[in-house]
mmCIF file of C-alpha atoms and ligand atoms in Angstrom:
data_model
loop_
_atom_site.group_PDB
_atom_site.id
_atom_site.type_symbol
_atom_site.label_atom_id
_atom_site.label_comp_id
_atom_site.label_asym_id
_atom_site.label_seq_id
_atom_site.Cartn_x
_atom_site.Cartn_y
_atom_site.Cartn_z
ATOM 1 C CA MET A 1 84.248 -132.508 -34.973
ATOM 2 C CA ARG A 2 81.293 -132.313 -37.344
ATOM 3 C CA LEU A 3 78.878 -134.910 -36.072
ATOM 4 C CA LYS A 4 76.450 -136.856 -38.144
ATOM 5 C CA ASN A 5 74.106 -138.970 -36.089
ATOM 6 C CA ILE A 6 74.460 -142.580 -37.183
ATOM 7 C CA PRO A 7 71.353 -144.579 -36.302
ATOM 8 C CA GLY A 8 72.265 -147.759 -34.420
ATOM 9 C CA ALA A 9 75.850 -146.592 -33.710
ATOM 10 C CA GLY A 10 75.389 -147.018 -29.940
ATOM 11 C CA GLU A 11 74.142 -150.608 -30.245
ATOM 12 C CA TYR A 12 76.841 -151.441 -32.798
ATOM 13 C CA ILE A 13 79.776 -150.232 -30.733
ATOM 14 C CA GLU A 14 78.427 -151.969 -27.625
ATOM 15 C CA LYS A 15 79.076 -155.279 -29.362
ATOM 16 C CA SER A 16 82.674 -154.458 -30.292
ATOM 17 C CA HIS A 17 85.256 -156.129 -28.072
ATOM 18 C CA TYR A 18 87.325 -152.942 -28.417
ATOM 19 C CA VAL A 19 84.730 -150.832 -26.623
ATOM 20 C CA ILE A 20 84.746 -151.399 -22.884
ATOM 21 C CA GLN A 21 81.374 -151.462 -21.180
ATOM 22 C CA ASN A 22 81.346 -150.350 -17.527
ATOM 23 C CA PRO A 23 84.995 -149.176 -17.543
ATOM 24 C CA GLU A 24 84.665 -148.062 -13.904
ATOM 25 C CA LYS A 25 84.686 -151.761 -12.949
ATOM 26 C CA ILE A 26 88.244 -152.016 -14.306
ATOM 27 C CA LYS A 27 89.542 -149.030 -12.300
ATOM 28 C CA SER A 28 93.014 -149.836 -10.871
ATOM 29 C CA ASN A 29 93.061 -153.070 -12.932
ATOM 30 C CA TRP A 30 93.699 -151.955 -16.505
ATOM 31 C CA ASN A 31 96.909 -153.955 -16.769
ATOM 32 C CA ASN A 32 94.856 -157.099 -16.027
ATOM 33 C CA GLU A 33 92.535 -156.147 -18.876
ATOM 34 C CA PHE A 34 95.557 -156.153 -21.222
ATOM 35 C CA LYS A 35 97.048 -159.226 -19.518
ATOM 36 C CA ASN A 36 100.498 -157.666 -19.319
ATOM 37 C CA THR A 37 102.452 -155.096 -17.331
ATOM 38 C CA ASN A 38 103.206 -152.769 -20.251
ATOM 39 C CA PRO A 39 102.749 -148.998 -19.829
ATOM 40 C CA ILE A 40 99.297 -147.620 -20.634
ATOM 41 C CA HIS A 41 98.911 -144.492 -22.787
ATOM 42 C CA ILE A 42 95.556 -142.817 -23.352
ATOM 43 C CA GLU A 43 94.258 -140.334 -25.890
ATOM 44 C CA ILE A 44 91.443 -138.083 -24.690
ATOM 45 C CA GLY A 45 89.169 -137.036 -27.553
ATOM 46 C CA MET A 46 90.435 -139.671 -29.978
ATOM 47 C CA GLY A 47 87.856 -138.766 -32.632
ATOM 48 C CA ARG A 48 87.714 -141.403 -35.356
ATOM 49 C CA GLY A 49 90.851 -143.041 -34.027
ATOM 50 C CA ASP A 50 93.456 -142.450 -36.768
ATOM 51 C CA PHE A 51 96.213 -141.602 -34.273
ATOM 52 C CA ILE A 52 95.592 -144.193 -31.587
ATOM 53 C CA ILE A 53 95.064 -147.063 -34.025
ATOM 54 C CA LYS A 54 98.373 -146.282 -35.781
ATOM 55 C CA MET A 55 100.174 -145.875 -32.443
ATOM 56 C CA ALA A 56 98.842 -149.234 -31.235
ATOM 57 C CA ILE A 57 100.055 -150.903 -34.434
ATOM 58 C CA ASN A 58 103.485 -149.216 -34.261
ATOM 59 C CA HIS A 59 103.986 -149.952 -30.552
ATOM 60 C CA PRO A 60 102.886 -153.416 -29.470
ATOM 61 C CA GLU A 61 104.934 -152.852 -26.278
ATOM 62 C CA ILE A 62 102.491 -150.151 -25.113
ATOM 63 C CA ASN A 63 98.795 -150.506 -24.225
ATOM 64 C CA TYR A 64 96.522 -147.807 -25.631
ATOM 65 C CA ILE A 65 93.097 -146.588 -24.556
ATOM 66 C CA GLY A 66 91.139 -144.085 -26.635
ATOM 67 C CA ILE A 67 88.515 -141.951 -24.926
ATOM 68 C CA GLU A 68 85.734 -140.314 -26.897
ATOM 69 C CA MET A 69 82.302 -139.097 -25.922
ATOM 70 C CA TYR A 70 80.260 -139.667 -29.091
ATOM 71 C CA ASP A 71 78.919 -143.015 -30.317
ATOM 72 C CA SER A 72 78.897 -142.016 -33.988
ATOM 73 C CA VAL A 73 82.583 -141.013 -33.827
ATOM 74 C CA ILE A 74 83.576 -144.242 -32.052
ATOM 75 C CA PHE A 75 81.529 -146.145 -34.641
ATOM 76 C CA LYS A 76 83.891 -144.867 -37.368
ATOM 77 C CA ALA A 77 86.934 -145.969 -35.365
ATOM 78 C CA VAL A 78 85.459 -149.432 -34.795
ATOM 79 C CA LYS A 79 84.708 -149.754 -38.519
ATOM 80 C CA LYS A 80 88.342 -148.883 -39.294
ATOM 81 C CA LEU A 81 89.564 -151.514 -36.855
ATOM 82 C CA GLU A 82 87.285 -154.157 -38.352
ATOM 83 C CA LYS A 83 88.809 -153.580 -41.787
ATOM 84 C CA LEU A 84 92.357 -154.244 -40.569
ATOM 85 C CA GLU A 85 93.884 -157.609 -41.333
ATOM 86 C CA ASN A 86 95.959 -157.605 -38.153
ATOM 87 C CA ALA A 87 93.949 -155.460 -35.794
ATOM 88 C CA PRO A 88 95.941 -154.467 -32.691
ATOM 89 C CA VAL A 89 95.315 -156.403 -29.453
ATOM 90 C CA ASN A 90 96.811 -153.604 -27.325
ATOM 91 C CA LEU A 91 93.958 -151.131 -27.884
ATOM 92 C CA ARG A 92 90.707 -150.427 -26.033
ATOM 93 C CA ILE A 93 88.108 -147.679 -26.431
ATOM 94 C CA ILE A 94 86.006 -146.030 -23.755
ATOM 95 C CA ARG A 95 82.922 -143.980 -24.480
ATOM 96 C CA MET A 96 82.746 -141.279 -21.845
ATOM 97 C CA ASP A 97 83.101 -137.613 -21.092
ATOM 98 C CA ALA A 98 86.627 -137.115 -19.755
ATOM 99 C CA THR A 99 85.226 -135.156 -16.805
ATOM 100 C CA GLU A 100 84.484 -138.660 -15.447
ATOM 101 C CA ILE A 101 88.076 -139.858 -15.834
ATOM 102 C CA ASN A 102 88.637 -140.342 -12.105
ATOM 103 C CA SER A 103 85.920 -142.971 -11.911
ATOM 104 C CA VAL A 104 87.804 -145.104 -14.454
ATOM 105 C CA PHE A 105 91.549 -144.863 -13.736
ATOM 106 C CA GLU A 106 93.738 -144.661 -10.662
ATOM 107 C CA LYS A 107 97.562 -144.654 -10.590
ATOM 108 C CA GLU A 108 97.919 -146.684 -13.790
ATOM 109 C CA ILE A 109 98.431 -144.336 -16.742
ATOM 110 C CA SER A 110 101.885 -143.373 -18.041
ATOM 111 C CA ARG A 111 100.993 -140.823 -20.720
ATOM 112 C CA ILE A 112 98.051 -138.747 -21.965
ATOM 113 C CA TYR A 113 97.831 -137.559 -25.571
ATOM 114 C CA LEU A 114 95.694 -134.507 -26.297
ATOM 115 C CA ASN A 115 95.438 -134.060 -30.055
ATOM 116 C CA PHE A 116 93.597 -131.116 -31.578
ATOM 117 C CA SER A 117 91.327 -130.781 -28.559
ATOM 118 C CA ASP A 118 88.288 -128.526 -28.852
ATOM 119 C CA PRO A 119 89.525 -124.977 -28.081
ATOM 120 C CA TRP A 120 86.372 -123.711 -26.287
ATOM 121 C CA PRO A 121 87.263 -120.075 -27.147
ATOM 122 C CA LYS A 122 84.751 -118.374 -24.829
ATOM 123 C CA ALA A 123 86.179 -117.579 -21.380
ATOM 124 C CA LYS A 124 83.014 -118.880 -19.721
ATOM 125 C CA HIS A 125 83.787 -122.333 -21.193
ATOM 126 C CA ALA A 126 87.485 -122.327 -20.211
ATOM 127 C CA LYS A 127 87.059 -125.134 -17.703
ATOM 128 C CA ARG A 128 85.992 -127.475 -20.531
ATOM 129 C CA ARG A 129 89.402 -127.150 -22.210
ATOM 130 C CA LEU A 130 91.274 -130.395 -21.690
ATOM 131 C CA THR A 131 94.283 -128.463 -20.340
ATOM 132 C CA SER A 132 92.304 -126.315 -17.879
ATOM 133 C CA PRO A 133 93.453 -126.348 -14.227
ATOM 134 C CA GLN A 134 90.339 -128.418 -13.470
ATOM 135 C CA PHE A 135 91.347 -131.116 -15.970
ATOM 136 C CA LEU A 136 95.029 -131.066 -14.932
ATOM 137 C CA GLU A 137 93.852 -131.645 -11.353
ATOM 138 C CA ARG A 138 91.663 -134.578 -12.455
ATOM 139 C CA TYR A 139 94.582 -136.165 -14.321
ATOM 140 C CA THR A 140 96.922 -136.102 -11.280
ATOM 141 C CA SER A 141 95.629 -139.276 -9.610
ATOM 142 C CA ILE A 142 95.363 -141.382 -12.771
ATOM 143 C CA PHE A 143 99.120 -141.348 -13.351
ATOM 144 C CA LYS A 144 101.572 -143.972 -12.209
ATOM 145 C CA GLY A 145 104.991 -142.367 -11.685
ATOM 146 C CA GLU A 146 105.808 -139.270 -13.705
ATOM 147 C CA GLN A 147 102.926 -137.390 -15.319
ATOM 148 C CA GLN A 148 103.369 -137.028 -19.074
ATOM 149 C CA ILE A 149 100.981 -135.068 -21.263
ATOM 150 C CA PHE A 150 101.754 -134.650 -24.973
ATOM 151 C CA GLN A 151 99.711 -132.046 -26.824
ATOM 152 C CA LYS A 152 99.317 -131.111 -30.488
ATOM 153 C CA THR A 153 97.045 -128.363 -31.756
ATOM 154 C CA ASP A 154 96.408 -126.014 -34.651
ATOM 155 C CA ASN A 155 95.003 -123.399 -32.280
ATOM 156 C CA ASP A 156 97.312 -120.570 -31.094
ATOM 157 C CA SER A 157 95.048 -119.429 -28.260
ATOM 158 C CA LEU A 158 94.566 -122.921 -26.873
ATOM 159 C CA PHE A 159 98.327 -123.493 -27.117
ATOM 160 C CA SER A 160 99.289 -120.366 -25.150
ATOM 161 C CA TYR A 161 96.512 -121.056 -22.636
ATOM 162 C CA SER A 162 97.815 -124.622 -22.193
ATOM 163 C CA ILE A 163 101.428 -123.491 -21.726
ATOM 164 C CA GLU A 164 100.318 -121.142 -18.921
ATOM 165 C CA SER A 165 98.101 -123.767 -17.399
ATOM 166 C CA PHE A 166 100.890 -126.402 -17.378
ATOM 167 C CA LYS A 167 103.392 -123.933 -15.880
ATOM 168 C CA GLU A 168 100.917 -122.838 -13.171
ATOM 169 C CA ALA A 169 100.411 -126.489 -12.252
ATOM 170 C CA GLY A 170 104.173 -127.057 -11.927
ATOM 171 C CA PHE A 171 104.807 -129.009 -15.130
ATOM 172 C CA ARG A 172 108.150 -128.883 -16.922
ATOM 173 C CA LEU A 173 107.761 -128.256 -20.656
ATOM 174 C CA GLU A 174 110.003 -129.867 -23.246
ATOM 175 C CA ASN A 175 110.207 -129.949 -27.044
ATOM 176 C CA VAL A 176 107.844 -127.009 -27.421
ATOM 177 C CA THR A 177 107.383 -126.030 -31.047
ATOM 178 C CA TYR A 178 105.120 -123.567 -32.819
ATOM 179 C CA ASP A 179 105.841 -125.213 -36.148
ATOM 180 C CA LEU A 180 106.122 -128.979 -35.863
ATOM 181 C CA TYR A 181 106.605 -129.579 -39.569
ATOM 182 C CA ASN A 182 109.749 -127.410 -39.531
ATOM 183 C CA ASN A 183 110.971 -129.041 -36.283
ATOM 184 C CA MET A 184 109.961 -132.600 -36.921
ATOM 185 C CA ILE A 185 110.182 -135.177 -34.154
ATOM 186 C CA GLU A 186 111.390 -138.729 -34.711
ATOM 187 C CA GLU A 187 107.934 -140.274 -34.852
ATOM 188 C CA ASN A 188 104.987 -138.083 -35.717
ATOM 189 C CA VAL A 189 101.782 -140.001 -36.251
ATOM 190 C CA GLN A 190 99.260 -137.727 -37.948
ATOM 191 C CA THR A 191 95.764 -137.397 -36.561
ATOM 192 C CA GLU A 192 92.723 -136.899 -38.774
ATOM 193 C CA TYR A 193 92.480 -133.205 -37.865
ATOM 194 C CA GLU A 194 96.209 -132.733 -38.259
ATOM 195 C CA SER A 195 96.193 -133.960 -41.854
ATOM 196 C CA LYS A 196 93.450 -131.432 -42.695
ATOM 197 C CA PHE A 197 95.339 -128.552 -41.070
ATOM 198 C CA VAL A 198 98.626 -129.526 -42.700
ATOM 199 C CA GLU A 199 96.918 -129.542 -46.097
ATOM 200 C CA LYS A 200 95.634 -126.007 -45.444
ATOM 201 C CA GLY A 201 99.130 -124.851 -44.425
ATOM 202 C CA THR A 202 98.232 -124.218 -40.758
ATOM 203 C CA LYS A 203 101.235 -124.489 -38.443
ATOM 204 C CA ILE A 204 100.981 -127.329 -35.969
ATOM 205 C CA LYS A 205 101.946 -126.578 -32.381
ATOM 206 C CA ARG A 206 103.260 -129.332 -30.102
ATOM 207 C CA LEU A 207 104.592 -129.747 -26.552
ATOM 208 C CA GLU A 208 105.494 -132.336 -23.962
ATOM 209 C CA ALA A 209 104.575 -131.595 -20.322
ATOM 210 C CA TYR A 210 106.151 -133.539 -17.452
ATOM 211 C CA LYS A 211 105.626 -133.521 -13.720
ATOM 212 C CA THR A 212 106.924 -135.871 -11.069
ATOM 213 C CA ASN A 213 104.227 -137.373 -8.852
ATOM 214 C CA TYR A 214 105.067 -137.375 -5.148
HETATM 215 C C1 LIG B 301 88.539 -131.665 -32.721
HETATM 216 S S1 LIG B 301 88.296 -133.360 -32.467
HETATM 217 C C2 LIG B 301 89.926 -134.043 -32.677
HETATM 218 C C3 LIG B 301 89.904 -135.525 -32.900
HETATM 219 C C4 LIG B 301 91.281 -136.217 -33.000
HETATM 220 N N1 LIG B 301 92.009 -136.149 -31.755
HETATM 221 C C5 LIG B 301 92.093 -135.658 -34.130
HETATM 222 O O1 LIG B 301 93.103 -134.992 -33.859
HETATM 223 O O2 LIG B 301 91.765 -135.914 -35.280
HETATM 224 C C6 LIG B 301 88.076 -133.412 -30.711
HETATM 225 C C7 LIG B 301 87.420 -134.697 -30.226
HETATM 226 O O3 LIG B 301 87.440 -134.711 -28.812
HETATM 227 C C8 LIG B 301 86.204 -135.188 -28.315
HETATM 228 N N2 LIG B 301 86.040 -134.623 -26.973
HETATM 229 C C9 LIG B 301 85.989 -133.303 -26.661
HETATM 230 N N3 LIG B 301 85.830 -133.131 -25.333
HETATM 231 C C10 LIG B 301 85.798 -134.385 -24.791
HETATM 232 C C11 LIG B 301 85.628 -134.868 -23.477
HETATM 233 N N4 LIG B 301 85.449 -134.031 -22.447
HETATM 234 N N5 LIG B 301 85.625 -136.201 -23.291
HETATM 235 C C12 LIG B 301 85.780 -137.060 -24.325
HETATM 236 N N6 LIG B 301 85.927 -136.658 -25.615
HETATM 237 C C13 LIG B 301 85.945 -135.340 -25.841
HETATM 238 C C14 LIG B 301 85.182 -134.685 -29.327
HETATM 239 O O4 LIG B 301 83.992 -135.438 -29.304
HETATM 240 C C15 LIG B 301 85.947 -134.827 -30.638
HETATM 241 O O5 LIG B 301 85.749 -136.086 -31.224
#
């Protein structure tokens, strides 16, 4: 994500009711935050929010939480939400580095979306990939019931790395495709990065990873 520093972005997003301050105080209580018992799906690295905002609009029966680590990126998402006539009530945003995810959630998430995550191509940065064994381990305790991780990417190396990483960690893979647009799923909500890659003709890779929590 090309980042332009936006002066005042931090202060601006702090005032948005979408952006949760001190999310660690809500740990184990996210359903109370939404005032319902609906499943909670999160997107890690939501960028400017195209995907998660559309998902929240399309699925009022699901609660969504977008995680992103940069103020100026969240600022753009908040601006988009403010322009909507019927902004979704089932959406929250958390500004944090996902390495801290265990301080914020415990046994309450039903699905993680990882869309066009940074590939971190150098081996010495492998543990920063959002599908590294270190991240998969962190995710384990945030799930309620079956673990579900849905991934889309343009990046071949990240995709093969992720497949290996999921298999090593005992996940079952379903609906794996190396060319999503020639194997279209029922509902594909485009992300901002996805629309750019599709325009360039890059093949989009997608998978669903499942693991039962014992
Ligand atoms: C390449 S962009 C993709 C954005 C969006 N998902 C899309 O498909 O358009 C990756 C985003 O993930 C965020 N990100 C990367 N690592 C993260 C982490 N550890 N915690 C939170 N956000 C992260 C980056 O700041 C960036 O906005």
